[in-house]
Tab-separated table of C-alpha atoms in Angstrom:
chain	number	residue	atom	x	y	z
W	1	MET	CA	0.882	126.232	-6.408
W	2	ARG	CA	0.309	129.414	-4.451
W	3	ILE	CA	0.555	132.534	-6.583
W	4	GLY	CA	1.957	135.525	-4.762
W	5	GLU	CA	2.257	139.224	-5.497
W	6	LEU	CA	2.267	140.716	-8.962
W	7	LEU	CA	5.863	141.572	-9.826
W	8	GLY	CA	5.456	142.957	-13.300
W	9	ALA	CA	2.759	143.671	-15.859
W	10	GLY	CA	3.506	144.013	-19.529
W	11	ARG	CA	1.581	144.372	-22.742
W	12	THR	CA	0.369	140.781	-22.831
W	13	ALA	CA	1.620	138.971	-19.736
W	14	ASP	CA	1.835	139.317	-15.977
W	15	VAL	CA	4.522	137.959	-13.685
W	16	TYR	CA	3.774	136.757	-10.166
W	17	ALA	CA	5.996	135.656	-7.315
W	18	LEU	CA	5.747	132.012	-6.334
W	19	ASP	CA	8.493	132.121	-3.727
W	20	GLU	CA	11.924	133.672	-3.343
W	21	ASN	CA	13.370	131.545	-6.152
W	22	TRP	CA	10.588	131.131	-8.708
W	23	VAL	CA	8.059	133.236	-10.572
W	24	LEU	CA	5.044	132.546	-12.743
W	25	ARG	CA	4.604	134.272	-16.092
W	26	ARG	CA	0.990	134.156	-17.250
W	27	ASP	CA	-0.230	135.372	-20.617
W	28	ARG	CA	-3.391	137.418	-20.189
W	29	ASP	CA	-4.765	136.392	-23.586
W	30	GLY	CA	-4.118	132.727	-22.923
W	31	MET	CA	-1.394	132.357	-25.561
W	32	ASP	CA	-0.025	128.827	-25.410
W	33	ALA	CA	3.553	128.838	-24.102
W	34	THR	CA	4.175	125.157	-24.805
W	35	HIS	CA	6.335	125.823	-27.876
W	36	GLU	CA	8.340	128.454	-26.034
W	37	TRP	CA	8.883	126.064	-23.127
W	38	ALA	CA	10.040	123.301	-25.495
W	39	VAL	CA	12.537	125.559	-27.251
W	40	MET	CA	13.944	126.883	-23.984
W	41	SER	CA	14.297	123.336	-22.656
W	42	TYR	CA	16.118	122.325	-25.830
W	43	LEU	CA	18.470	125.298	-25.655
W	44	SER	CA	19.177	124.704	-21.989
W	45	ALA	CA	20.155	121.124	-22.796
W	46	HIS	CA	22.627	122.524	-25.328
W	47	GLY	CA	24.132	124.850	-22.726
W	48	TYR	CA	22.682	128.088	-24.070
W	49	PRO	CA	21.970	130.740	-21.390
W	50	VAL	CA	18.189	130.806	-20.987
W	51	PRO	CA	16.200	131.186	-17.761
W	52	ARG	CA	15.866	127.971	-15.815
W	53	LEU	CA	12.433	126.437	-16.273
W	54	GLY	CA	10.256	125.112	-13.511
W	55	PRO	CA	8.128	121.961	-13.779
W	56	ARG	CA	5.409	121.748	-16.406
W	57	ASP	CA	2.854	118.957	-16.223
W	58	ALA	CA	-0.793	118.184	-16.877
W	59	THR	CA	-1.847	120.633	-14.190
W	60	THR	CA	0.031	123.563	-15.754
W	61	ALA	CA	-2.132	125.966	-17.726
W	62	PRO	CA	-0.953	126.275	-21.356
W	63	CYS	CA	-0.423	130.016	-20.940
W	64	ASP	CA	1.837	129.654	-17.873
W	65	LEU	CA	5.600	129.418	-17.531
W	66	VAL	CA	7.352	128.843	-14.208
W	67	LEU	CA	10.751	130.498	-14.309
W	68	ARG	CA	13.722	130.907	-12.039
W	69	ARG	CA	14.162	134.428	-10.779
W	70	LEU	CA	17.102	136.253	-12.283
W	71	THR	CA	19.125	138.917	-10.552
W	72	GLY	CA	20.628	141.785	-12.461
W	73	PRO	CA	19.740	144.621	-14.836
W	74	THR	CA	18.841	144.279	-18.471
W	75	MET	CA	21.503	145.198	-20.998
W	76	LEU	CA	19.207	148.073	-21.952
W	77	ALA	CA	19.220	149.466	-18.422
W	78	SER	CA	22.999	149.184	-18.224
W	79	LEU	CA	23.409	150.992	-21.537
W	80	GLU	CA	21.084	153.776	-20.484
W	81	SER	CA	22.815	154.203	-17.124
W	82	GLY	CA	26.252	154.320	-18.719
W	83	ASP	CA	27.451	151.220	-16.869
W	84	LEU	CA	27.909	149.423	-20.206
W	85	THR	CA	29.378	150.907	-23.373
W	86	ALA	CA	27.889	150.349	-26.812
W	87	SER	CA	31.094	148.583	-27.863
W	88	ASN	CA	30.950	146.111	-24.983
W	89	ALA	CA	27.225	145.573	-25.430
W	90	ALA	CA	27.740	144.880	-29.137
W	91	THR	CA	30.359	142.257	-28.345
W	92	VAL	CA	28.018	140.502	-25.914
W	93	LEU	CA	24.982	140.706	-28.202
W	94	ALA	CA	26.894	139.451	-31.236
W	95	GLY	CA	28.331	136.619	-29.167
W	96	LEU	CA	24.889	135.556	-27.947
W	97	LEU	CA	23.558	135.453	-31.505
W	98	ALA	CA	26.602	133.553	-32.784
W	99	GLU	CA	26.365	131.023	-29.952
W	100	LEU	CA	22.644	130.564	-30.525
W	101	HIS	CA	23.229	129.835	-34.181
W	102	THR	CA	25.522	126.935	-33.379
W	103	VAL	CA	22.515	125.056	-31.975
W	104	PRO	CA	20.951	122.749	-34.588
W	105	ALA	CA	17.291	123.176	-35.399
W	106	ARG	CA	14.990	121.164	-33.173
W	107	LEU	CA	12.368	120.347	-35.811
W	108	SER	CA	13.502	121.475	-39.253
W	109	PRO	CA	15.032	118.795	-41.500
W	110	GLN	CA	17.169	121.422	-43.238
W	111	PRO	CA	20.770	121.010	-42.021
W	112	GLU	CA	21.541	124.726	-42.349
W	113	ASP	CA	18.569	125.841	-40.235
W	114	ARG	CA	19.142	126.977	-36.664
W	115	ILE	CA	17.114	128.113	-33.660
W	116	LEU	CA	16.256	131.804	-34.055
W	117	HIS	CA	15.194	134.216	-31.335
W	118	LEU	CA	13.794	136.943	-33.624
W	119	ASP	CA	13.541	139.550	-30.861
W	120	LEU	CA	17.070	139.627	-29.443
W	121	HIS	CA	17.723	143.201	-28.377
W	122	PRO	CA	19.180	144.776	-25.193
W	123	GLY	CA	15.879	144.632	-23.342
W	124	ASN	CA	15.822	140.849	-23.682
W	125	VAL	CA	19.287	140.245	-22.255
W	126	MET	CA	19.627	140.007	-18.488
W	127	LEU	CA	23.089	140.743	-17.107
W	128	THR	CA	23.139	138.317	-14.184
W	129	PRO	CA	26.212	138.009	-11.933
W	130	ARG	CA	27.047	134.678	-13.567
W	131	GLU	CA	26.480	135.453	-17.262
W	132	PRO	CA	24.167	137.227	-19.699
W	133	VAL	CA	20.861	135.371	-20.031
W	134	VAL	CA	18.510	135.674	-23.002
W	135	ILE	CA	14.823	135.999	-22.199
W	136	ASP	CA	11.519	136.222	-24.091
W	137	TRP	CA	11.430	133.336	-26.526
W	138	SER	CA	7.844	133.811	-27.633
W	139	ASP	CA	8.849	134.768	-31.186
W	140	THR	CA	11.280	131.898	-31.623
W	141	ALA	CA	11.396	130.011	-34.920
W	142	GLU	CA	13.834	128.001	-37.016
W	143	GLY	CA	15.550	129.173	-40.148
W	144	ALA	CA	18.538	131.071	-41.500
W	145	PRO	CA	20.748	132.785	-38.896
W	146	ALA	CA	20.967	135.831	-41.179
W	147	LEU	CA	17.289	136.537	-40.453
W	148	ASP	CA	18.031	136.750	-36.730
W	149	ARG	CA	20.911	139.153	-37.330
W	150	ALA	CA	18.714	141.238	-39.610
W	151	MET	CA	15.929	141.353	-37.036
W	152	THR	CA	18.206	142.537	-34.240
W	153	ALA	CA	19.710	145.245	-36.444
W	154	LEU	CA	16.268	146.328	-37.642
W	155	ILE	CA	14.871	146.628	-34.097
W	156	LEU	CA	17.780	148.879	-33.130
W	157	ALA	CA	17.462	150.926	-36.312
W	158	ARG	CA	13.738	151.425	-35.833
W	159	THR	CA	14.328	152.914	-32.409
W	160	ALA	CA	17.104	155.091	-33.820
W	161	VAL	CA	14.808	156.618	-36.468
W	162	ASP	CA	11.624	156.860	-34.399
W	163	PRO	CA	11.086	160.470	-33.239
W	164	ARG	CA	8.843	159.201	-30.444
W	165	ALA	CA	11.619	157.176	-28.850
W	166	GLY	CA	13.354	160.236	-27.428
W	167	ASP	CA	16.846	161.555	-28.077
W	168	ALA	CA	18.547	159.404	-25.461
W	169	ALA	CA	17.007	156.148	-26.693
W	170	SER	CA	17.653	156.983	-30.340
W	171	THR	CA	21.270	157.891	-29.669
W	172	CYS	CA	21.809	154.723	-27.626
W	173	ALA	CA	20.248	152.519	-30.305
W	174	LEU	CA	22.289	154.112	-33.102
W	175	ALA	CA	25.538	153.734	-31.184
W	176	LEU	CA	24.822	150.074	-30.535
W	177	LEU	CA	23.810	149.458	-34.146
W	178	ASN	CA	27.039	150.998	-35.416
W	179	ALA	CA	29.073	148.885	-33.005
W	180	LEU	CA	27.144	145.668	-33.673
W	181	VAL	CA	26.930	145.426	-37.458
W	182	PRO	CA	30.701	144.978	-38.017
W	183	HIS	CA	30.579	141.893	-35.762
W	184	PHE	CA	28.167	140.260	-38.214
W	185	SER	CA	30.603	140.350	-41.140
W	186	ALA	CA	32.474	137.222	-40.077
W	187	SER	CA	29.263	135.184	-39.979
W	188	GLY	CA	27.815	136.336	-43.279
W	189	GLY	CA	26.525	139.799	-42.510
W	190	ILE	CA	22.955	140.840	-43.218
W	191	PRO	CA	21.899	139.957	-46.779
W	192	ALA	CA	19.345	142.333	-48.303
W	193	ALA	CA	16.782	139.564	-48.729
W	194	HIS	CA	16.844	138.731	-45.023
W	195	LEU	CA	16.645	142.395	-44.042
W	196	ALA	CA	13.588	142.765	-46.264
W	197	GLU	CA	12.022	139.668	-44.698
W	198	ALA	CA	12.664	141.021	-41.196
W	199	ALA	CA	11.046	144.322	-42.122
W	200	ALA	CA	8.015	142.587	-43.625
W	201	ARG	CA	7.544	140.456	-40.492
W	202	ARG	CA	7.937	143.387	-38.137
W	203	THR	CA	5.668	145.666	-40.108
W	204	ALA	CA	2.956	143.018	-40.264
W	205	ASP	CA	3.194	142.484	-36.510
W	206	ALA	CA	3.041	146.210	-35.828
W	207	THR	CA	0.015	146.860	-37.989
W	208	ARG	CA	-1.774	143.899	-36.395
W	209	GLY	CA	-1.452	145.602	-33.073
W	210	GLY	CA	1.822	145.092	-31.573
W	211	ALA	CA	4.480	142.471	-31.823
W	212	ALA	CA	6.816	145.013	-33.233
W	213	HIS	CA	6.158	147.126	-30.231
W	214	LYS	CA	7.483	144.454	-27.926
W	215	GLY	CA	10.498	145.487	-26.111
W	216	HIS	CA	11.658	143.402	-23.271
W	217	ASP	CA	9.552	141.274	-21.068
W	218	SER	CA	10.041	142.115	-17.583
W	219	ASN	CA	10.664	139.914	-14.797
W	220	SER	CA	9.910	142.696	-13.210
W	221	ASN	CA	11.637	145.057	-15.325
W	222	SER	CA	9.980	147.454	-13.111
W	223	ASN	CA	13.390	148.000	-11.772
W	224	SER	CA	13.631	145.501	-9.070
W	225	ASN	CA	16.734	144.166	-10.745
W	226	SER	CA	15.844	140.881	-9.328
W	227	ASN	CA	13.949	138.739	-11.698
W	228	ASN	CA	13.922	139.415	-15.220
W	229	GLU	CA	12.983	136.621	-17.295
W	230	ASP	CA	11.456	135.612	-20.411
W	231	GLY	CA	8.771	137.894	-21.359
W	232	LYS	CA	8.836	140.680	-23.713
W	233	ASP	CA	10.298	143.051	-21.476
W	234	GLY	CA	13.163	141.563	-19.925
W	235	GLY	CA	13.410	139.433	-16.930
W	236	ASP	CA	13.710	135.933	-15.866
W	237	GLY	CA	11.847	136.175	-12.764
W	238	SER	CA	9.058	138.121	-14.019
W	239	ASN	CA	8.062	138.509	-17.517
W	240	GLY	CA	5.452	140.776	-18.556
W	241	ARG	CA	5.863	141.428	-22.219
W	242	GLU	CA	5.582	145.100	-22.338
W	243	GLY	CA	6.522	146.564	-25.529
W	244	GLY	CA	8.651	148.823	-27.473
W	245	ASP	CA	11.458	147.962	-29.801
W	246	VAL	CA	14.279	148.323	-27.332
W	247	ARG	CA	12.433	150.955	-25.352
W	248	GLY	CA	9.201	149.340	-24.292
W	249	HIS	CA	7.206	152.445	-25.188
W	250	ARG	CA	3.711	151.842	-26.520
W	251	GLU	CA	2.804	153.207	-29.875
W	252	HIS	CA	-0.457	153.573	-31.682
W	253	SER	CA	0.182	154.245	-35.324
W	254	ASP	CA	-1.554	153.419	-38.522
W	255	SER	CA	-0.054	151.011	-41.018
W	256	ARG	CA	1.466	153.774	-43.110
W	257	ASP	CA	3.309	155.209	-40.121
W	258	GLU	CA	4.727	151.811	-39.259
W	259	ALA	CA	5.685	150.977	-42.827
W	260	GLY	CA	7.413	154.337	-43.092
W	261	LEU	CA	9.395	153.749	-39.911
W	262	PHE	CA	10.550	150.353	-41.078
W	263	ASP	CA	11.488	151.715	-44.507
W	264	ARG	CA	13.688	154.270	-42.755
W	265	ALA	CA	15.083	151.573	-40.470
W	266	VAL	CA	16.002	149.371	-43.439
W	267	ALA	CA	17.734	152.334	-45.083
W	268	LEU	CA	19.705	152.997	-41.886
W	269	VAL	CA	20.851	149.388	-41.540
W	270	THR	CA	21.894	149.371	-45.195
W	271	GLU	CA	23.846	152.594	-44.665
W	272	VAL	CA	25.610	151.227	-41.578
W	273	MET	CA	26.593	148.052	-43.458
């Protein structure tokens, strides 16, 4: 396998061209992507829109994923450019979560458990010409769908209340949150217990150094609109896992700052509900 040019570099992963159709996402810290690969394969078999996976065998490094290049902007980019309204984005995002939660758990024996993304925000949705594709499955787990809904709402709310995000990003996130939450009512809404669990998870990640700062992996979310795949920044082709709840901005805060932001985010989600 000949590794070509670097297409995108994120917080924890780099994305390289392999050829015109495929890219390699490599985690710089050597994080094992085997679980992520297995979940994406399982979802693909169930017809869920994930990036197409390349071959993985004994010669594949555990930290590598070979992914089909995707063409198109992230939902985040389309929102920020005005090409997509918050109402339309909310409909798409809610639909992707609802569809995901029809897929039975792969490992859990609990019949009510489902596959969860746990980082499904506009930066992790690629708007390809064929259909929206969900990228960055590194946080995936199994459990109650309400936790996934809570996590998505919390990520948006955190950006909305974060003064470092900038007025445009905060306004965009708030508009999407307001449009999205009503969609959740039909599927059970966001119970307080699950919102609290989402906040606890996100706060712990943030104070450990960063998972809460993940935004969208980039294929090459560097704005080549032609690969965005599964990282934390948004892109099928290239995935770099940059970071920033919805924005990808990097933050260096102490634990009290982060806890305070998530407390405000929880209050905002509760108010919107």
